[in-house]
Each structure stands twice: as structure tokens, then as C-alpha cells.
Amino acid sequence: ETLLHDCLAGDATLFRRADSVELSWKVMDPILDVWKALPSGSVPKYEAGTWGPREADELLQRDGRQWRNPS
């Protein structure tokens, strides 16, 4: 409702300009193409609400680092 009202009122605050959207896709399309070309299982997956895949921890540990988890 609010979004529709803003649109009708000419308030573009919550909307992206067409050139901004096109530029975003220009950046994202090559990334999506690479992801599609990867073999299945190449990108680690994890359950929603978790801290992420095990591979993320391993990546940091290689440099002697660790995640800083909020308490």
C-alpha cells in the first residue's frame, strides 16, 4: 500500500532508476553465468539461521583468523 501510494504521489525514494537497475544486472550477470557453469556442489550451501558453511571457517583458519561471533 505504502509503495503504491509513493508511486502515485511521485515519491521515488523507494524505487531504483532504470539505469541503476541495468548497471546492477551488468555487474551481476557475469557472476551468475559463472555460478551456472560450475559443477553441482561447487558452491558450499548451508541451512538458514546458521553461521554459514564449514568451508567459511576453514578459509579463515588458513590465515590464522576466526569469526568474531556476537554474544
PDB file of N, CA and C in Angstrom:
ATOM      1  N   GLU A   1       0.815  -1.181   0.000  1.00  0.00           N
ATOM      2  CA  GLU A   1       0.000   0.000   0.000  1.00  0.00           C
ATOM      3  C   GLU A   1       0.866   1.254   0.000  1.00  0.00           C
ATOM      4  N   THR A   2       1.826   1.287   0.905  1.00  0.00           N
ATOM      5  CA  THR A   2       2.695   2.463   1.001  1.00  0.00           C
ATOM      6  C   THR A   2       3.484   2.657  -0.286  1.00  0.00           C
ATOM      7  N   LEU A   3       4.003   1.563  -0.812  1.00  0.00           N
ATOM      8  CA  LEU A   3       4.786   1.641  -2.038  1.00  0.00           C
ATOM      9  C   LEU A   3       3.936   2.157  -3.195  1.00  0.00           C
ATOM     10  N   LEU A   4       2.725   1.643  -3.310  1.00  0.00           N
ATOM     11  CA  LEU A   4       1.812   2.089  -4.359  1.00  0.00           C
ATOM     12  C   LEU A   4       1.471   3.575  -4.183  1.00  0.00           C
ATOM     13  N   HIS A   5       1.218   3.982  -2.944  1.00  0.00           N
ATOM     14  CA  HIS A   5       0.926   5.395  -2.672  1.00  0.00           C
ATOM     15  C   HIS A   5       2.099   6.274  -3.077  1.00  0.00           C
ATOM     16  N   ASP A   6       3.316   5.874  -2.689  1.00  0.00           N
ATOM     17  CA  ASP A   6       4.501   6.657  -3.044  1.00  0.00           C
ATOM     18  C   ASP A   6       4.644   6.771  -4.558  1.00  0.00           C
ATOM     19  N   CYS A   7       4.369   5.686  -5.250  1.00  0.00           N
ATOM     20  CA  CYS A   7       4.447   5.685  -6.709  1.00  0.00           C
ATOM     21  C   CYS A   7       3.463   6.693  -7.296  1.00  0.00           C
ATOM     22  N   LEU A   8       2.235   6.638  -6.840  1.00  0.00           N
ATOM     23  CA  LEU A   8       1.203   7.545  -7.348  1.00  0.00           C
ATOM     24  C   LEU A   8       1.488   8.999  -6.978  1.00  0.00           C
ATOM     25  N   ALA A   9       2.143   9.195  -5.837  1.00  0.00           N
ATOM     26  CA  ALA A   9       2.468  10.547  -5.378  1.00  0.00           C
ATOM     27  C   ALA A   9       3.746  11.084  -6.017  1.00  0.00           C
ATOM     28  N   GLY A  10       4.443  10.233  -6.772  1.00  0.00           N
ATOM     29  CA  GLY A  10       5.679  10.668  -7.419  1.00  0.00           C
ATOM     30  C   GLY A  10       6.894  10.640  -6.520  1.00  0.00           C
ATOM     31  N   ASP A  11       6.810   9.954  -5.387  1.00  0.00           N
ATOM     32  CA  ASP A  11       7.940   9.831  -4.461  1.00  0.00           C
ATOM     33  C   ASP A  11       8.774   8.622  -4.877  1.00  0.00           C
ATOM     34  N   ALA A  12       9.933   8.881  -5.449  1.00  0.00           N
ATOM     35  CA  ALA A  12      10.779   7.804  -5.970  1.00  0.00           C
ATOM     36  C   ALA A  12      11.796   7.294  -4.953  1.00  0.00           C
ATOM     37  N   THR A  13      11.665   7.659  -3.698  1.00  0.00           N
ATOM     38  CA  THR A  13      12.626   7.280  -2.665  1.00  0.00           C
ATOM     39  C   THR A  13      12.862   5.776  -2.602  1.00  0.00           C
ATOM     40  N   LEU A  14      11.805   4.987  -2.713  1.00  0.00           N
ATOM     41  CA  LEU A  14      11.924   3.535  -2.581  1.00  0.00           C
ATOM     42  C   LEU A  14      12.101   2.825  -3.920  1.00  0.00           C
ATOM     43  N   PHE A  15      12.328   3.565  -4.980  1.00  0.00           N
ATOM     44  CA  PHE A  15      12.461   2.975  -6.307  1.00  0.00           C
ATOM     45  C   PHE A  15      13.853   3.223  -6.860  1.00  0.00           C
ATOM     46  N   ARG A  16      14.331   2.309  -7.671  1.00  0.00           N
ATOM     47  CA  ARG A  16      15.617   2.459  -8.347  1.00  0.00           C
ATOM     48  C   ARG A  16      15.369   2.997  -9.748  1.00  0.00           C
ATOM     49  N   ARG A  17      16.271   3.831 -10.214  1.00  0.00           N
ATOM     50  CA  ARG A  17      16.180   4.317 -11.590  1.00  0.00           C
ATOM     51  C   ARG A  17      16.561   3.192 -12.541  1.00  0.00           C
ATOM     52  N   ALA A  18      16.056   3.257 -13.756  1.00  0.00           N
ATOM     53  CA  ALA A  18      16.302   2.202 -14.742  1.00  0.00           C
ATOM     54  C   ALA A  18      17.794   2.014 -15.003  1.00  0.00           C
ATOM     55  N   ASP A  19      18.556   3.105 -15.089  1.00  0.00           N
ATOM     56  CA  ASP A  19      19.987   2.967 -15.359  1.00  0.00           C
ATOM     57  C   ASP A  19      20.713   2.282 -14.204  1.00  0.00           C
ATOM     58  N   SER A  20      20.238   2.497 -12.989  1.00  0.00           N
ATOM     59  CA  SER A  20      20.821   1.826 -11.829  1.00  0.00           C
ATOM     60  C   SER A  20      20.543   0.325 -11.865  1.00  0.00           C
ATOM     61  N   VAL A  21      19.327  -0.034 -12.223  1.00  0.00           N
ATOM     62  CA  VAL A  21      18.962  -1.453 -12.318  1.00  0.00           C
ATOM     63  C   VAL A  21      19.764  -2.125 -13.429  1.00  0.00           C
ATOM     64  N   GLU A  22      19.876  -1.470 -14.575  1.00  0.00           N
ATOM     65  CA  GLU A  22      20.631  -2.041 -15.695  1.00  0.00           C
ATOM     66  C   GLU A  22      22.096  -2.233 -15.329  1.00  0.00           C
ATOM     67  N   LEU A  23      22.681  -1.269 -14.647  1.00  0.00           N
ATOM     68  CA  LEU A  23      24.076  -1.387 -14.228  1.00  0.00           C
ATOM     69  C   LEU A  23      24.249  -2.533 -13.232  1.00  0.00           C
ATOM     70  N   SER A  24      23.293  -2.689 -12.334  1.00  0.00           N
ATOM     71  CA  SER A  24      23.351  -3.795 -11.370  1.00  0.00           C
ATOM     72  C   SER A  24      23.372  -5.137 -12.088  1.00  0.00           C
ATOM     73  N   TRP A  25      22.513  -5.284 -13.099  1.00  0.00           N
ATOM     74  CA  TRP A  25      22.489  -6.544 -13.853  1.00  0.00           C
ATOM     75  C   TRP A  25      23.765  -6.726 -14.662  1.00  0.00           C
ATOM     76  N   LYS A  26      24.353  -5.624 -15.125  1.00  0.00           N
ATOM     77  CA  LYS A  26      25.607  -5.713 -15.876  1.00  0.00           C
ATOM     78  C   LYS A  26      26.717  -6.278 -14.984  1.00  0.00           C
ATOM     79  N   VAL A  27      26.669  -5.944 -13.715  1.00  0.00           N
ATOM     80  CA  VAL A  27      27.642  -6.457 -12.746  1.00  0.00           C
ATOM     81  C   VAL A  27      27.315  -7.900 -12.371  1.00  0.00           C
ATOM     82  N   MET A  28      26.042  -8.183 -12.131  1.00  0.00           N
ATOM     83  CA  MET A  28      25.636  -9.496 -11.617  1.00  0.00           C
ATOM     84  C   MET A  28      25.588 -10.598 -12.673  1.00  0.00           C
ATOM     85  N   ASP A  29      25.225 -10.276 -13.905  1.00  0.00           N
ATOM     86  CA  ASP A  29      25.086 -11.306 -14.939  1.00  0.00           C
ATOM     87  C   ASP A  29      26.335 -12.170 -15.112  1.00  0.00           C
ATOM     88  N   PRO A  30      27.543 -11.588 -15.198  1.00  0.00           N
ATOM     89  CA  PRO A  30      28.726 -12.443 -15.331  1.00  0.00           C
ATOM     90  C   PRO A  30      28.932 -13.364 -14.123  1.00  0.00           C
ATOM     91  N   ILE A  31      28.619 -12.879 -12.942  1.00  0.00           N
ATOM     92  CA  ILE A  31      28.744 -13.710 -11.738  1.00  0.00           C
ATOM     93  C   ILE A  31      27.767 -14.870 -11.806  1.00  0.00           C
ATOM     94  N   LEU A  32      26.527 -14.588 -12.167  1.00  0.00           N
ATOM     95  CA  LEU A  32      25.518 -15.643 -12.283  1.00  0.00           C
ATOM     96  C   LEU A  32      25.894 -16.648 -13.361  1.00  0.00           C
ATOM     97  N   ASP A  33      26.473 -16.180 -14.464  1.00  0.00           N
ATOM     98  CA  ASP A  33      26.895 -17.086 -15.535  1.00  0.00           C
ATOM     99  C   ASP A  33      27.973 -18.053 -15.049  1.00  0.00           C
ATOM    100  N   VAL A  34      28.927 -17.539 -14.266  1.00  0.00           N
ATOM    101  CA  VAL A  34      29.981 -18.407 -13.720  1.00  0.00           C
ATOM    102  C   VAL A  34      29.378 -19.421 -12.762  1.00  0.00           C
ATOM    103  N   TRP A  35      28.484 -18.989 -11.881  1.00  0.00           N
ATOM    104  CA  TRP A  35      27.844 -19.908 -10.937  1.00  0.00           C
ATOM    105  C   TRP A  35      27.096 -21.009 -11.670  1.00  0.00           C
ATOM    106  N   LYS A  36      26.388 -20.645 -12.748  1.00  0.00           N
ATOM    107  CA  LYS A  36      25.635 -21.644 -13.511  1.00  0.00           C
ATOM    108  C   LYS A  36      26.560 -22.656 -14.164  1.00  0.00           C
ATOM    109  N   ALA A  37      27.762 -22.222 -14.557  1.00  0.00           N
ATOM    110  CA  ALA A  37      28.707 -23.098 -15.246  1.00  0.00           C
ATOM    111  C   ALA A  37      29.461 -24.025 -14.293  1.00  0.00           C
ATOM    112  N   LEU A  38      29.453 -23.723 -13.003  1.00  0.00           N
ATOM    113  CA  LEU A  38      30.164 -24.562 -12.035  1.00  0.00           C
ATOM    114  C   LEU A  38      29.457 -25.897 -11.863  1.00  0.00           C
ATOM    115  N   PRO A  39      30.233 -26.948 -11.610  1.00  0.00           N
ATOM    116  CA  PRO A  39      29.604 -28.247 -11.333  1.00  0.00           C
ATOM    117  C   PRO A  39      28.743 -28.170 -10.078  1.00  0.00           C
ATOM    118  N   SER A  40      27.718 -28.971 -10.037  1.00  0.00           N
ATOM    119  CA  SER A  40      26.823 -29.003  -8.881  1.00  0.00           C
ATOM    120  C   SER A  40      27.618 -29.303  -7.617  1.00  0.00           C
ATOM    121  N   GLY A  41      27.350 -28.576  -6.562  1.00  0.00           N
ATOM    122  CA  GLY A  41      28.040 -28.788  -5.294  1.00  0.00           C
ATOM    123  C   GLY A  41      29.309 -27.969  -5.143  1.00  0.00           C
ATOM    124  N   SER A  42      29.682 -27.181  -6.152  1.00  0.00           N
ATOM    125  CA  SER A  42      30.908 -26.381  -6.082  1.00  0.00           C
ATOM    126  C   SER A  42      30.792 -25.223  -5.096  1.00  0.00           C
ATOM    127  N   VAL A  43      29.597 -24.691  -4.958  1.00  0.00           N
ATOM    128  CA  VAL A  43      29.377 -23.584  -4.028  1.00  0.00           C
ATOM    129  C   VAL A  43      28.790 -24.164  -2.746  1.00  0.00           C
ATOM    130  N   PRO A  44      29.496 -24.006  -1.618  1.00  0.00           N
ATOM    131  CA  PRO A  44      29.003 -24.585  -0.363  1.00  0.00           C
ATOM    132  C   PRO A  44      27.628 -24.035   0.012  1.00  0.00           C
ATOM    133  N   LYS A  45      26.790 -24.902   0.506  1.00  0.00           N
ATOM    134  CA  LYS A  45      25.455 -24.500   0.937  1.00  0.00           C
ATOM    135  C   LYS A  45      25.345 -24.704   2.452  1.00  0.00           C
ATOM    136  N   TYR A  46      24.393 -24.010   3.059  1.00  0.00           N
ATOM    137  CA  TYR A  46      24.190 -24.141   4.496  1.00  0.00           C
ATOM    138  C   TYR A  46      22.758 -23.796   4.837  1.00  0.00           C
ATOM    139  N   GLU A  47      22.337 -24.261   5.984  1.00  0.00           N
ATOM    140  CA  GLU A  47      20.965 -24.043   6.437  1.00  0.00           C
ATOM    141  C   GLU A  47      20.761 -22.597   6.875  1.00  0.00           C
ATOM    142  N   ALA A  48      19.603 -22.066   6.591  1.00  0.00           N
ATOM    143  CA  ALA A  48      19.255 -20.720   7.047  1.00  0.00           C
ATOM    144  C   ALA A  48      19.309 -20.669   8.570  1.00  0.00           C
ATOM    145  N   GLY A  49      19.765 -19.543   9.099  1.00  0.00           N
ATOM    146  CA  GLY A  49      19.837 -19.373  10.543  1.00  0.00           C
ATOM    147  C   GLY A  49      21.119 -19.900  11.159  1.00  0.00           C
ATOM    148  N   THR A  50      22.014 -20.470  10.345  1.00  0.00           N
ATOM    149  CA  THR A  50      23.295 -20.952  10.857  1.00  0.00           C
ATOM    150  C   THR A  50      24.366 -19.917  10.545  1.00  0.00           C
ATOM    151  N   TRP A  51      25.582 -20.173  11.011  1.00  0.00           N
ATOM    152  CA  TRP A  51      26.683 -19.240  10.793  1.00  0.00           C
ATOM    153  C   TRP A  51      27.306 -19.385   9.415  1.00  0.00           C
ATOM    154  N   GLY A  52      26.849 -20.312   8.631  1.00  0.00           N
ATOM    155  CA  GLY A  52      27.391 -20.477   7.285  1.00  0.00           C
ATOM    156  C   GLY A  52      28.067 -21.819   7.123  1.00  0.00           C
ATOM    157  N   PRO A  53      28.617 -22.051   5.943  1.00  0.00           N
ATOM    158  CA  PRO A  53      29.217 -23.355   5.669  1.00  0.00           C
ATOM    159  C   PRO A  53      30.534 -23.552   6.424  1.00  0.00           C
ATOM    160  N   ARG A  54      30.856 -24.795   6.659  1.00  0.00           N
ATOM    161  CA  ARG A  54      32.113 -25.176   7.317  1.00  0.00           C
ATOM    162  C   ARG A  54      33.307 -24.597   6.553  1.00  0.00           C
ATOM    163  N   GLU A  55      33.191 -24.539   5.228  1.00  0.00           N
ATOM    164  CA  GLU A  55      34.293 -24.043   4.398  1.00  0.00           C
ATOM    165  C   GLU A  55      34.660 -22.596   4.719  1.00  0.00           C
ATOM    166  N   ALA A  56      33.704 -21.813   5.198  1.00  0.00           N
ATOM    167  CA  ALA A  56      33.999 -20.425   5.567  1.00  0.00           C
ATOM    168  C   ALA A  56      34.954 -20.383   6.760  1.00  0.00           C
ATOM    169  N   ASP A  57      34.726 -21.257   7.731  1.00  0.00           N
ATOM    170  CA  ASP A  57      35.627 -21.337   8.884  1.00  0.00           C
ATOM    171  C   ASP A  57      37.016 -21.790   8.449  1.00  0.00           C
ATOM    172  N   GLU A  58      37.058 -22.775   7.579  1.00  0.00           N
ATOM    173  CA  GLU A  58      38.343 -23.300   7.105  1.00  0.00           C
ATOM    174  C   GLU A  58      39.127 -22.240   6.343  1.00  0.00           C
ATOM    175  N   LEU A  59      38.435 -21.427   5.564  1.00  0.00           N
ATOM    176  CA  LEU A  59      39.084 -20.365   4.808  1.00  0.00           C
ATOM    177  C   LEU A  59      39.774 -19.377   5.746  1.00  0.00           C
ATOM    178  N   LEU A  60      39.099 -18.985   6.805  1.00  0.00           N
ATOM    179  CA  LEU A  60      39.691 -18.057   7.764  1.00  0.00           C
ATOM    180  C   LEU A  60      40.830 -18.705   8.549  1.00  0.00           C
ATOM    181  N   GLN A  61      40.661 -19.958   8.930  1.00  0.00           N
ATOM    182  CA  GLN A  61      41.674 -20.646   9.733  1.00  0.00           C
ATOM    183  C   GLN A  61      42.995 -20.775   8.986  1.00  0.00           C
ATOM    184  N   ARG A  62      42.945 -20.840   7.669  1.00  0.00           N
ATOM    185  CA  ARG A  62      44.184 -20.940   6.883  1.00  0.00           C
ATOM    186  C   ARG A  62      45.098 -19.743   7.124  1.00  0.00           C
ATOM    187  N   ASP A  63      44.504 -18.585   7.451  1.00  0.00           N
ATOM    188  CA  ASP A  63      45.285 -17.383   7.739  1.00  0.00           C
ATOM    189  C   ASP A  63      45.404 -17.129   9.235  1.00  0.00           C
ATOM    190  N   GLY A  64      45.019 -18.117  10.047  1.00  0.00           N
ATOM    191  CA  GLY A  64      45.090 -17.951  11.490  1.00  0.00           C
ATOM    192  C   GLY A  64      44.032 -17.005  12.036  1.00  0.00           C
ATOM    193  N   ARG A  65      42.923 -16.903  11.335  1.00  0.00           N
ATOM    194  CA  ARG A  65      41.855 -15.996  11.764  1.00  0.00           C
ATOM    195  C   ARG A  65      40.628 -16.793  12.165  1.00  0.00           C
ATOM    196  N   GLN A  66      39.682 -16.104  12.773  1.00  0.00           N
ATOM    197  CA  GLN A  66      38.420 -16.751  13.131  1.00  0.00           C
ATOM    198  C   GLN A  66      37.310 -15.716  13.096  1.00  0.00           C
ATOM    199  N   TRP A  67      36.079 -16.203  12.994  1.00  0.00           N
ATOM    200  CA  TRP A  67      34.928 -15.311  13.012  1.00  0.00           C
ATOM    201  C   TRP A  67      34.783 -14.690  14.390  1.00  0.00           C
ATOM    202  N   ARG A  68      34.349 -13.465  14.418  1.00  0.00           N
ATOM    203  CA  ARG A  68      34.052 -12.807  15.686  1.00  0.00           C
ATOM    204  C   ARG A  68      32.542 -12.881  15.867  1.00  0.00           C
ATOM    205  N   ASN A  69      32.101 -13.819  16.671  1.00  0.00           N
ATOM    206  CA  ASN A  69      30.671 -14.044  16.878  1.00  0.00           C
ATOM    207  C   ASN A  69      30.150 -13.157  17.998  1.00  0.00           C
ATOM    208  N   PRO A  70      29.058 -12.442  17.739  1.00  0.00           N
ATOM    209  CA  PRO A  70      28.489 -11.607  18.803  1.00  0.00           C
ATOM    210  C   PRO A  70      27.923 -12.469  19.925  1.00  0.00           C
ATOM    211  N   SER A  71      27.995 -11.960  21.129  1.00  0.00           N
ATOM    212  CA  SER A  71      27.484 -12.747  22.262  1.00  0.00           C
ATOM    213  C   SER A  71      26.063 -12.384  22.583  1.00  0.00           C
TER     214      SER A  71
END
